[in-house]
mmCIF file of C-alpha atoms and ligand atoms in Angstrom:
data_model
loop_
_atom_site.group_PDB
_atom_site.id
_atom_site.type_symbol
_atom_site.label_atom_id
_atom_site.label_comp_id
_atom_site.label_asym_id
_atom_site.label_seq_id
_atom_site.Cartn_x
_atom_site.Cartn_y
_atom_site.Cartn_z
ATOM 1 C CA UNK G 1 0.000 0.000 0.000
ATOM 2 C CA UNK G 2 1.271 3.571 -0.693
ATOM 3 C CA UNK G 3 0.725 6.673 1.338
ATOM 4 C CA UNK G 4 -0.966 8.186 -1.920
ATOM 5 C CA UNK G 5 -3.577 5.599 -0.925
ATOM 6 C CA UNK G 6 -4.269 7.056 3.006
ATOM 7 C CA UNK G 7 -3.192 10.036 3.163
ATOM 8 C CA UNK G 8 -1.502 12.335 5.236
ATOM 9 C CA UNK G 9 -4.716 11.800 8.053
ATOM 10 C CA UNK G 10 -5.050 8.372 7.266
ATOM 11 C CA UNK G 11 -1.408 7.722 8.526
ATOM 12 C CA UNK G 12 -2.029 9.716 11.514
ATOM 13 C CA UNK G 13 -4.834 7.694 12.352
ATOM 14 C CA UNK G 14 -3.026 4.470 11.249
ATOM 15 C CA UNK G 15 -0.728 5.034 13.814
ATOM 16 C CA UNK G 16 -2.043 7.111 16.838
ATOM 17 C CA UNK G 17 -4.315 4.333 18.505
ATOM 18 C CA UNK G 18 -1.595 3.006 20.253
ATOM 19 C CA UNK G 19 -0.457 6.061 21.541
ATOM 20 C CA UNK G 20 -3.884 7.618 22.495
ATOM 21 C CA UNK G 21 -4.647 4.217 25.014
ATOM 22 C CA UNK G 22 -3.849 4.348 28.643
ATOM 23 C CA UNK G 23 -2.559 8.555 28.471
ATOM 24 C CA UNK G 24 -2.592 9.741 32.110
ATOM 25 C CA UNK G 25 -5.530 11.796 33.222
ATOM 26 C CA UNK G 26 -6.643 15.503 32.174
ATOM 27 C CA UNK G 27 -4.450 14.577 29.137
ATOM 28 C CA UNK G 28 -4.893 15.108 25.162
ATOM 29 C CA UNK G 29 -2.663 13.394 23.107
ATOM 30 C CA UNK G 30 -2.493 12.800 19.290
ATOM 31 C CA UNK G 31 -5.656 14.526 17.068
ATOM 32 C CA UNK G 32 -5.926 18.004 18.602
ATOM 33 C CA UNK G 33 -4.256 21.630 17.434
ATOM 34 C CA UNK G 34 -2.096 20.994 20.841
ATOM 35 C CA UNK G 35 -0.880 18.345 23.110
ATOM 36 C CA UNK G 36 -2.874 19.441 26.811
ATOM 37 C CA UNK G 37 -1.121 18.213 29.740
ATOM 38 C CA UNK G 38 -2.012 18.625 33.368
ATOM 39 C CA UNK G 39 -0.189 21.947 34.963
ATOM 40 C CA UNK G 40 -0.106 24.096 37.804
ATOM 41 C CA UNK G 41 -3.133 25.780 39.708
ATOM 42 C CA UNK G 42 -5.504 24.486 37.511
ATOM 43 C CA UNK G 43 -4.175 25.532 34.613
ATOM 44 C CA UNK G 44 -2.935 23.005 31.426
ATOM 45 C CA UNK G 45 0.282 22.978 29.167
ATOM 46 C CA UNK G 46 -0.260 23.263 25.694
ATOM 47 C CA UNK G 47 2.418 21.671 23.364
ATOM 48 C CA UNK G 48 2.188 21.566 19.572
ATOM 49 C CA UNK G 49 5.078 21.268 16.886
ATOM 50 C CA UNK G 50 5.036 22.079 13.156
ATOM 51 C CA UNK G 51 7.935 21.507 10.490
ATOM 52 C CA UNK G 52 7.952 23.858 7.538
ATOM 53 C CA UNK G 53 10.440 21.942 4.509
ATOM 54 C CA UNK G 54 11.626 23.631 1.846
ATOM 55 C CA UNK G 55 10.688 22.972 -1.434
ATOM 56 C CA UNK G 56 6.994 21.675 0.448
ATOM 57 C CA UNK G 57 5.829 24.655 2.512
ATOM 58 C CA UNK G 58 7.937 27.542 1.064
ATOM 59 C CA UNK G 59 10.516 28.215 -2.119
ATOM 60 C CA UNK G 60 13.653 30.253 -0.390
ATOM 61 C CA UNK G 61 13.217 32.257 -3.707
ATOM 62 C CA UNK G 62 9.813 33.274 -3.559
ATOM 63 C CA UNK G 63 10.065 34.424 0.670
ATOM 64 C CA UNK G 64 12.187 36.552 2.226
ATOM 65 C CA UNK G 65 14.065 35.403 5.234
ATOM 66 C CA UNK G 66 12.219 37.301 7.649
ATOM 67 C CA UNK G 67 9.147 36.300 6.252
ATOM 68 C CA UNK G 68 9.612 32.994 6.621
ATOM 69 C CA UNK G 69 11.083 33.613 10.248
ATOM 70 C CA UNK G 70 7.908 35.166 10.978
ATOM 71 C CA UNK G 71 6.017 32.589 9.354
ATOM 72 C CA UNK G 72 7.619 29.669 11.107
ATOM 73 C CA UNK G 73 6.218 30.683 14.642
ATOM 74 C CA UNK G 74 2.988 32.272 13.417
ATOM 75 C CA UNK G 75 1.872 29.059 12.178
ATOM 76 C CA UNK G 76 2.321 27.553 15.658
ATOM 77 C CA UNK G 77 1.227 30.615 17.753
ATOM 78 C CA UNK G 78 -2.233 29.438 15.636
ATOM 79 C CA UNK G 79 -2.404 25.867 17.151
ATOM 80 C CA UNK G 80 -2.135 27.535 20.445
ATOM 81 C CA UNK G 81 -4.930 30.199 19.734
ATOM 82 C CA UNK G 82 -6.714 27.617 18.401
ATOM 83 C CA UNK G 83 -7.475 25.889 22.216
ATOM 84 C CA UNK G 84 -8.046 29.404 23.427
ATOM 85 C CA UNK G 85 -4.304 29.408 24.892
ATOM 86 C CA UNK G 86 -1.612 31.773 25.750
ATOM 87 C CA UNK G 87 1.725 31.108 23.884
ATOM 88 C CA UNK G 88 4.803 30.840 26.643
ATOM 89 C CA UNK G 89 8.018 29.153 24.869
ATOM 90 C CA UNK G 90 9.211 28.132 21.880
ATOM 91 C CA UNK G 91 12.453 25.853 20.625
ATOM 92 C CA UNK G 92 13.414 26.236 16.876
ATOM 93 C CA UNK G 93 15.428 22.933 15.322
ATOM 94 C CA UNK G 94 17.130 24.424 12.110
ATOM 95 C CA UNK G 95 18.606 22.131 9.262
ATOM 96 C CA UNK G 96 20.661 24.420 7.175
ATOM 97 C CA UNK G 97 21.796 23.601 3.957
ATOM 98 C CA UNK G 98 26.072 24.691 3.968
ATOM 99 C CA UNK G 99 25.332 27.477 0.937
ATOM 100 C CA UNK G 100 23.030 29.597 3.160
ATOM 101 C CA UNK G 101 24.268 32.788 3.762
ATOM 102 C CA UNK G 102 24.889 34.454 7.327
ATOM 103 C CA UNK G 103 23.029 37.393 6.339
ATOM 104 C CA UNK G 104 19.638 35.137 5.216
ATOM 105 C CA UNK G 105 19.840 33.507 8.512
ATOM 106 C CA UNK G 106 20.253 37.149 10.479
ATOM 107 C CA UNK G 107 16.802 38.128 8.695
ATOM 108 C CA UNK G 108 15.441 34.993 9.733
ATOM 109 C CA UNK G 109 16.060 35.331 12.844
ATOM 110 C CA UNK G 110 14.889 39.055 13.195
ATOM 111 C CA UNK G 111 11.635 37.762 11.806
ATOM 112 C CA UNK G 112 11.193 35.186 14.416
ATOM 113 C CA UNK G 113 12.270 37.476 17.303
ATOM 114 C CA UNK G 114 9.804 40.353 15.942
ATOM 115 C CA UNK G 115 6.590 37.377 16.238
ATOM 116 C CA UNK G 116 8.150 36.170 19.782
ATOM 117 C CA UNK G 117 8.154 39.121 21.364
ATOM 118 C CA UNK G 118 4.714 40.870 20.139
ATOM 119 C CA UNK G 119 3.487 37.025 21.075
ATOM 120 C CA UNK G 120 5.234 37.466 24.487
ATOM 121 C CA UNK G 121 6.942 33.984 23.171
ATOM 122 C CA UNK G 122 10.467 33.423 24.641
ATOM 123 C CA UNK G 123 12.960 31.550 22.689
ATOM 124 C CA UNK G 124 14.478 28.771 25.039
ATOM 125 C CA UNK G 125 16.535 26.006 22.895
ATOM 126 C CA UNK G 126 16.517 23.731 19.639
ATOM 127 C CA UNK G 127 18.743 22.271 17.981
ATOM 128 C CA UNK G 128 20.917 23.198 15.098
ATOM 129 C CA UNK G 129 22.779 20.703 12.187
ATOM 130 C CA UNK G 130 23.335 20.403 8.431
ATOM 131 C CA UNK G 131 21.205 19.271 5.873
ATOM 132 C CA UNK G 132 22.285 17.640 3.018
ATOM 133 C CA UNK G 133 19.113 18.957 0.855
ATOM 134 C CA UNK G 134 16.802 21.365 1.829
ATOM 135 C CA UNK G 135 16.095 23.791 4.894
ATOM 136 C CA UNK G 136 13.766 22.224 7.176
ATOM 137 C CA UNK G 137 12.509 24.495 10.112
ATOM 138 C CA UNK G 138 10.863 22.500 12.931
ATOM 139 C CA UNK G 139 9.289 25.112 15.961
ATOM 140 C CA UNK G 140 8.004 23.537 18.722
ATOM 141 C CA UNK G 141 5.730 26.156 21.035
ATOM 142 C CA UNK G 142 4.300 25.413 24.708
ATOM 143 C CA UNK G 143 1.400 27.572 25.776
ATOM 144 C CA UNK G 144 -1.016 27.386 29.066
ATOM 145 C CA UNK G 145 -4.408 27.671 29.336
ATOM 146 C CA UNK G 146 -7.212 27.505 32.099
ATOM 147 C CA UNK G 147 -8.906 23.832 32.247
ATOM 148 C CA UNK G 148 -12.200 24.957 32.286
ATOM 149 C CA UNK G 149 -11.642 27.304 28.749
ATOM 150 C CA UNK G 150 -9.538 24.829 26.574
ATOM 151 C CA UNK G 151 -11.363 24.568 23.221
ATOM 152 C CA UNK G 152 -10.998 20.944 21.761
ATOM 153 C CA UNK G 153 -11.777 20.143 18.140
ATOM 154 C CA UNK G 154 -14.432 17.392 20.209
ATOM 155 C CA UNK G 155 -16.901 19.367 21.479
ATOM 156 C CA UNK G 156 -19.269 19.850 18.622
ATOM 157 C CA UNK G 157 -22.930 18.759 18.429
ATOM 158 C CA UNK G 158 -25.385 18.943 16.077
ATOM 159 C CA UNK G 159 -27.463 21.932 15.189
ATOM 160 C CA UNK G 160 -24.145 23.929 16.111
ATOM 161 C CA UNK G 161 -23.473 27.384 14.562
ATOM 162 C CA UNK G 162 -20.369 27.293 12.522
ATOM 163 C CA UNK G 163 -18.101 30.338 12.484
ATOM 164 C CA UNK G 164 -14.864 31.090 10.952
ATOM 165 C CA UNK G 165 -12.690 34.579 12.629
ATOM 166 C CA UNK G 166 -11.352 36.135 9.186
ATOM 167 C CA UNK G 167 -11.225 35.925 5.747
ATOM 168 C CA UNK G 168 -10.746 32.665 3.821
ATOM 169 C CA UNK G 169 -8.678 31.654 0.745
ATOM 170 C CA UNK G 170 -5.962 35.079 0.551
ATOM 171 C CA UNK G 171 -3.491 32.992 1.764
ATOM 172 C CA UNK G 172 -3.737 30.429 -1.151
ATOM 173 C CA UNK G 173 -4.495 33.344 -3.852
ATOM 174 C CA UNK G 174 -1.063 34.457 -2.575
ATOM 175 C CA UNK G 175 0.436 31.521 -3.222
ATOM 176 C CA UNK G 176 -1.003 30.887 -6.692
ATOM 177 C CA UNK G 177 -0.059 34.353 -7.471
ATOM 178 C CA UNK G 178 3.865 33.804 -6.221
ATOM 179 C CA UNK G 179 3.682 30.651 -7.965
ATOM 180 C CA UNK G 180 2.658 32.335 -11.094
ATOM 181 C CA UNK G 181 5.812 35.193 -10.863
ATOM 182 C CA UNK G 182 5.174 38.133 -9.193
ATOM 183 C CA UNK G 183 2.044 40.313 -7.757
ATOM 184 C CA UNK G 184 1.008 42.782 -10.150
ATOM 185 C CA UNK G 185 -0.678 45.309 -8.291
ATOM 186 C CA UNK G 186 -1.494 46.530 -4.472
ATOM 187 C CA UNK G 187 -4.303 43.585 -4.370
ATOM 188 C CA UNK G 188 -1.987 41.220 -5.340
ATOM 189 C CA UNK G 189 0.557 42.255 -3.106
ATOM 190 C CA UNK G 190 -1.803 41.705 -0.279
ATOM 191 C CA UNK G 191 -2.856 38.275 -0.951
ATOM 192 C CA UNK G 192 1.182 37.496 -1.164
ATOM 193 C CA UNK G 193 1.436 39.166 2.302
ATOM 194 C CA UNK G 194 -1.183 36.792 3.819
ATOM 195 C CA UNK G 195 0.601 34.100 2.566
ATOM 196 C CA UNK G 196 3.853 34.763 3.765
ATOM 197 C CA UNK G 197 3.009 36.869 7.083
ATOM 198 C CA UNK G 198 0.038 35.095 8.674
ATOM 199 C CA UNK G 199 -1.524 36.563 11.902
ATOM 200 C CA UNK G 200 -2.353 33.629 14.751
ATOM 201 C CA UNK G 201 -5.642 34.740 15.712
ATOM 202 C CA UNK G 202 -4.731 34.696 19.480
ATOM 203 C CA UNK G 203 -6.539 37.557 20.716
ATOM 204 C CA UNK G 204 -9.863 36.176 18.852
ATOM 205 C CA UNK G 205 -8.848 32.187 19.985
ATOM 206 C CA UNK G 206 -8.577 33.219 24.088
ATOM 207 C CA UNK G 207 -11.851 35.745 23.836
ATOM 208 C CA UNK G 208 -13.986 32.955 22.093
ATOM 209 C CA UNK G 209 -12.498 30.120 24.870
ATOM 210 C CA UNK G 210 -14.088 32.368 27.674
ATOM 211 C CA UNK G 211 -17.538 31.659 26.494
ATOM 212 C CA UNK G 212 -19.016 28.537 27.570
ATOM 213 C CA UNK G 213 -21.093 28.175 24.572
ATOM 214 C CA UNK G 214 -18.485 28.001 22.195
ATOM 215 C CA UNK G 215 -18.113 24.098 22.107
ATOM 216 C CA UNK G 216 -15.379 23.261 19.174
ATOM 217 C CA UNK G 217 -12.115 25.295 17.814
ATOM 218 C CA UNK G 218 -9.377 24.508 15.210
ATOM 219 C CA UNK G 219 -7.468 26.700 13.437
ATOM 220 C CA UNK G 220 -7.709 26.367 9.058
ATOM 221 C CA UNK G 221 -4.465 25.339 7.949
ATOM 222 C CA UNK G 222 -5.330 22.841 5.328
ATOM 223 C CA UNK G 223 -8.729 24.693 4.436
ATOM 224 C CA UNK G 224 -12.318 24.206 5.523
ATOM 225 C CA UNK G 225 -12.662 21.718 3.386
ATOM 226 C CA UNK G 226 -10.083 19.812 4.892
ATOM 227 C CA UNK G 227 -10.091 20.906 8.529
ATOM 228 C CA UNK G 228 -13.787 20.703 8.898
ATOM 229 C CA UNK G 229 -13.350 17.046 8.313
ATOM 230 C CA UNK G 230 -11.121 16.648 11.642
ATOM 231 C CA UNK G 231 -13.583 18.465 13.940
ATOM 232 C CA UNK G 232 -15.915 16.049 12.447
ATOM 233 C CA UNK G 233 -14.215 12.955 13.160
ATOM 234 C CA UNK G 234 -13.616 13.986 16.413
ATOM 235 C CA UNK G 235 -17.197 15.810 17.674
ATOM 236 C CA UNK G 236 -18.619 12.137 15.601
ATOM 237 C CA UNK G 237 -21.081 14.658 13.702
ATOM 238 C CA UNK G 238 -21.119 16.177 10.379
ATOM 239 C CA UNK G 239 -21.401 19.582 8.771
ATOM 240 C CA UNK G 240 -23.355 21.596 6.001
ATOM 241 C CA UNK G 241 -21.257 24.707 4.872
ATOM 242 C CA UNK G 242 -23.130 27.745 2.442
ATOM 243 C CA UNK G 243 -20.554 28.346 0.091
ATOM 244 C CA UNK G 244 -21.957 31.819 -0.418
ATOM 245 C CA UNK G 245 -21.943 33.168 3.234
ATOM 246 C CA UNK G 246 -17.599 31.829 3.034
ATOM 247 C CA UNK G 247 -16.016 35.955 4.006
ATOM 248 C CA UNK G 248 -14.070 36.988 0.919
ATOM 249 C CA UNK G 249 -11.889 40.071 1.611
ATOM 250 C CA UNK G 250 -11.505 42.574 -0.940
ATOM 251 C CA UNK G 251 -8.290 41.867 -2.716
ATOM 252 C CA UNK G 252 -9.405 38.129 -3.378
ATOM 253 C CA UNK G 253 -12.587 39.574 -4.725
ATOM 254 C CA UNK G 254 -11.123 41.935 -7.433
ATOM 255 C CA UNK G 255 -8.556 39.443 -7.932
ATOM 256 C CA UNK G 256 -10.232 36.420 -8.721
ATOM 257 C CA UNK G 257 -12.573 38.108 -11.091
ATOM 258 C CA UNK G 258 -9.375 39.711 -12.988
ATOM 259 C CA UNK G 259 -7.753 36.268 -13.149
ATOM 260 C CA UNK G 260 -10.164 34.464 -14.015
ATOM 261 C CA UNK G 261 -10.492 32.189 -10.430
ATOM 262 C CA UNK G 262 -13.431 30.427 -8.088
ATOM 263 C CA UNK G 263 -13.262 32.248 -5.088
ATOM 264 C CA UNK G 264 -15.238 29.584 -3.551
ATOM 265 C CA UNK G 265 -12.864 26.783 -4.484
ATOM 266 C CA UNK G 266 -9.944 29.239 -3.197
ATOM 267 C CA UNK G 267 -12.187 29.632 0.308
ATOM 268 C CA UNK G 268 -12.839 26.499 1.052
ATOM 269 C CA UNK G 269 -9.928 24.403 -0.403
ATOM 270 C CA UNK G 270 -7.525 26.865 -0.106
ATOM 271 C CA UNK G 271 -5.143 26.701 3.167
ATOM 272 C CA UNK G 272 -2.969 28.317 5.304
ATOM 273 C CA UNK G 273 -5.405 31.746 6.488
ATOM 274 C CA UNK G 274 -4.990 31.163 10.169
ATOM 275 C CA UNK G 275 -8.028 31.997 11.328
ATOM 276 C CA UNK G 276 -10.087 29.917 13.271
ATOM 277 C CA UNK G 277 -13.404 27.630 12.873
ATOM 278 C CA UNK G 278 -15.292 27.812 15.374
ATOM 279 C CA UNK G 279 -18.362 25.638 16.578
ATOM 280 C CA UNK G 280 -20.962 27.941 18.553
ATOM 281 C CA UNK G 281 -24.091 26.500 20.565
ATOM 282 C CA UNK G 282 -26.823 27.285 17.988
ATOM 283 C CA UNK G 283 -28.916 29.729 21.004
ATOM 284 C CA UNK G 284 -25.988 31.662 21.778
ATOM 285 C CA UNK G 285 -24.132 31.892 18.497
ATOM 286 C CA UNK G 286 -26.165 35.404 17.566
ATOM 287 C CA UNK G 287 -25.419 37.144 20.808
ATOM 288 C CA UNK G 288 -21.657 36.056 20.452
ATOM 289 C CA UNK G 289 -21.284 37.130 17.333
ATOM 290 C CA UNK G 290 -22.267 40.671 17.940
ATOM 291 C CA UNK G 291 -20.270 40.591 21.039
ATOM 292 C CA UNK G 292 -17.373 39.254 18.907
ATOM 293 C CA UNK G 293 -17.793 41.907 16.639
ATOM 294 C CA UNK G 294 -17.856 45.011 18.718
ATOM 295 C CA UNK G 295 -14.580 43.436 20.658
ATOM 296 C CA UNK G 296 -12.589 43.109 17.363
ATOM 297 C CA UNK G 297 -13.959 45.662 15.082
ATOM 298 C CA UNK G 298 -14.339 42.665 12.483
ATOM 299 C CA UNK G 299 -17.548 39.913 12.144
ATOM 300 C CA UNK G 300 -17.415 36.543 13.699
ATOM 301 C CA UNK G 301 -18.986 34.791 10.165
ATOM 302 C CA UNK G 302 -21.256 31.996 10.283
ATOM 303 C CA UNK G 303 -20.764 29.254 7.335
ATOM 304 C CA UNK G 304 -22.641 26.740 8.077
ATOM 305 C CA UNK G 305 -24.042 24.273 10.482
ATOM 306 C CA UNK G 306 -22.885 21.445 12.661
ATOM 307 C CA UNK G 307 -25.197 18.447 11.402
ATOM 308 C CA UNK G 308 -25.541 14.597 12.355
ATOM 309 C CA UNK G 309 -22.565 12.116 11.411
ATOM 310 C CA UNK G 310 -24.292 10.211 9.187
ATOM 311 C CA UNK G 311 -24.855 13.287 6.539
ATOM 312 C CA UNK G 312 -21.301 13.963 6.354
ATOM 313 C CA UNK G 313 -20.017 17.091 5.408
ATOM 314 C CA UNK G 314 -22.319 19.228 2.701
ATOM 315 C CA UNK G 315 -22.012 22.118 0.606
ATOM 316 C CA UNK G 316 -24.725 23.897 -0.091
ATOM 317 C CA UNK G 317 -24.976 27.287 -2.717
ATOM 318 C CA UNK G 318 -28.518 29.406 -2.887
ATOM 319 C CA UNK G 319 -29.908 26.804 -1.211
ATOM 320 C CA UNK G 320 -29.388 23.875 -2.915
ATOM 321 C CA UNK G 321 -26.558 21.084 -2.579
ATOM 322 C CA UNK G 322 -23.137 21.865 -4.556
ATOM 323 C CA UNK G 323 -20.116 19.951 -5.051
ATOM 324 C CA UNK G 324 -16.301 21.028 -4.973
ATOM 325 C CA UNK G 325 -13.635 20.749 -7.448
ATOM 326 C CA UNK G 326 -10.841 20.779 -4.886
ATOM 327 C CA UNK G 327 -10.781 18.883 -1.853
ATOM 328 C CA UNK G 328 -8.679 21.001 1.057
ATOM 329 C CA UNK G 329 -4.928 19.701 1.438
ATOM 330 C CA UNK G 330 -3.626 16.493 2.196
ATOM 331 C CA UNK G 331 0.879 16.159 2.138
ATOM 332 C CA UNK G 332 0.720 12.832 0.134
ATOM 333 C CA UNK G 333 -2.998 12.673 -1.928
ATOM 334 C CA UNK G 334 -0.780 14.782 -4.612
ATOM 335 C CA UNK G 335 -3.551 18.061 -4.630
HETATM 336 P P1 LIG M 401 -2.188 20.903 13.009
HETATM 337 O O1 LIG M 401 -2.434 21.219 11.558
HETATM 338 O O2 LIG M 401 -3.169 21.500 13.922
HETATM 339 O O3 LIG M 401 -0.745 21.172 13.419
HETATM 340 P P2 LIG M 401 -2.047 18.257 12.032
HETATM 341 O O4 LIG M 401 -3.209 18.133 11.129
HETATM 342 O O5 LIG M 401 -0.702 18.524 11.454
HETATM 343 O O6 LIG M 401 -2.378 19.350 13.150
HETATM 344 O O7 LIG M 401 -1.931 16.938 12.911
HETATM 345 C C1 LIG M 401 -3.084 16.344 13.468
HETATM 346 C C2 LIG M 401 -2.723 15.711 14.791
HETATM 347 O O8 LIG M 401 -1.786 14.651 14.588
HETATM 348 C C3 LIG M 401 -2.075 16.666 15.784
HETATM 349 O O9 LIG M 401 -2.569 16.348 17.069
HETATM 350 C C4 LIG M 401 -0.609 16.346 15.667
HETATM 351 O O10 LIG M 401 0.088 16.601 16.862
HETATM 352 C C5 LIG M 401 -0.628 14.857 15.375
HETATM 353 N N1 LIG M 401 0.536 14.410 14.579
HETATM 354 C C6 LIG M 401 0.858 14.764 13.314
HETATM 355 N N2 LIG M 401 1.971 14.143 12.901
HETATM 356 C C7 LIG M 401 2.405 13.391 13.934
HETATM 357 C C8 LIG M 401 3.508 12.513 14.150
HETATM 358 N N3 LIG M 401 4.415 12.310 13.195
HETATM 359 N N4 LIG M 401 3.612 11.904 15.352
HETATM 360 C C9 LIG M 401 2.707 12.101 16.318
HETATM 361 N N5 LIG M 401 1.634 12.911 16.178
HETATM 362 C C10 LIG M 401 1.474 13.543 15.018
HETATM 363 MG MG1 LIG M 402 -4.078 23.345 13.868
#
């Protein structure tokens, strides 16, 4: 059997049982944004780890150094918004390839200090070698949260609002358009910024964990299409998603219609826009969102609804069922 077969999730799941049996108590191990562990004064560690490789998450020629500094903790900073968390520590493992140049790594590194300390993140160890091929950049980041607040991806029930913090599919318009050459104009520009500078919606993750009726978080980093999926294996329900009410900002809007692109497919296949999905008990979810919206200046969105297992996940478009093109990422189903 090849991992083209399974899948980046079905390898995960392949593997995890084993691990998940027998974990000590007030513990979350393999499936969630974050490890939780049991802490001090009723609080609980948050762990989570994520490798960026080039040549699979970024081309050194298409990012600048600092960028991808940035980049390489705001993608975990996310994981820890995404159980309503506070970010404490972080350890970077670097594999350098031997032609890098001092001066790439110094940007890096600015980057990475500039998104620790606005994150109040302090950098305490890693590990440093050669690579033979390319630069892999591994950031692991501890956090802390209250027990009683920590948002799993588990705690979704049917007839759940289902929210999403920010805009969806700039990040992956910026990446088409990098792939493509270079942005043409101040929209484009934009779209490449999202993509390379991503804001961890922490602010938004530890005001939503603080009410009770918020019942599921995970942050999109595959896409909706994808992540969706997970908070539906693990809350054992399924999900109908209007593709109309997905939030497009303004820069994906103008672009896609001068290039020619599905904004849809690009919102809810497209990955990497950090903000967070959010499952919202279906009495409170109006109140929330207009207290969500007067805190941060900026709508919580509903998309959908949390529905019953056996209907899967469903896309609907002025009212009637629609299909997708794209399915949201996966490392080894070649998308
Ligand atoms: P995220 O995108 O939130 O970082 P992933 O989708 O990458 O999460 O991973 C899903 C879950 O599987 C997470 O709980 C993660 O810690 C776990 N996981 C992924 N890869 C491994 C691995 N190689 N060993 C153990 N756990 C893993
Ligand atoms: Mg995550």
């Amino acid at each position: 059997m090849k991992l083209a077969e399974i899948g980046e999730f079905g390898l995960i799941a392949r593997f995890s049982g084993p691990f998940l049996r027998g974990l000590p108590p007030r513990t979350t191990g393999i499936g969630d944004d974050c490890a939780v562990l049991p802490w001090a004064g009723g609080r609980r560690l948050l762990v989570t780890t994520d490798m960026l490789v080039e040549g699979t998450h970024f081309l050194r020629a298409k990012i600048s150094a600092r960028d991808l500094g940035h980049k390489s903790l705001a993608v975990n900073l996310s994981d820890v918004a995404a159980m309503g968390g506070r970010p404490t520590a972080a350890f970077l493992s670097l594999a350098i390839p031997t032609d890098i140049d001092i001066a790439w790594l110094d940007a890096f590194f600015a980057g990475l200090r500039a998104q620790a300390r606005g994150a109040g993140v302090a950098l305490l160890g890693g590990d440093t070698t050669r690579s033979p091929g390319p630069l892999v950049i591994n950031v692991a980041l501890l956090g802390e949260a209250d027990a009683g607040r920590i948002k799993l991806r588990s705690g979704a029930g049917p007839g759940d609002a289902l929210c999403v913090t920010g805009f969806l599919g700039d990040s992956d318009a910026g990446l088409r358009i990098l792939l493509g050459g270079k942005p043409r104009n101040r929209d484009e520009a934009a779209l490449v910024r999202r993509h390379d500078r991503p804001r961890a919606h922490l602010a938004e993750g530890a005001w939503l964990a603080r009410r009770a009726a918020v019942t599921a978080m995970m942050d999109v980093s595959d896409g909706i299409d994808s992540d969706l999926r997970r908070i539906m294996e693990r809350s054992g329900c399924g999900a109908a998603v209007d593709l109309d009410a997905l939030p497009l900002s303004g820069p994906l809007r103008r672009t896609a219609a001068r290039r020619g692109w599905d904004t849809r497919e690009l919102a809810a296949a497209g990955g990497e826009d950090y903000c967070l999905l959010v499952a919202v008990r279906r009495g409170a979810a109006a109140a929330i969102a207009r207290a969500f919206g007067r805190a941060f200046g900026r709508p919580l969105v509903r998309i959908g609804t949390i529905t019953r297992a056996r209907d899967g996940l469903r896309y609907f478009s002025a009212g009637r069922p629609a299909e997708l093109a794209r399915r949201g990422f996966d490392h080894f189903k070649g998308n």
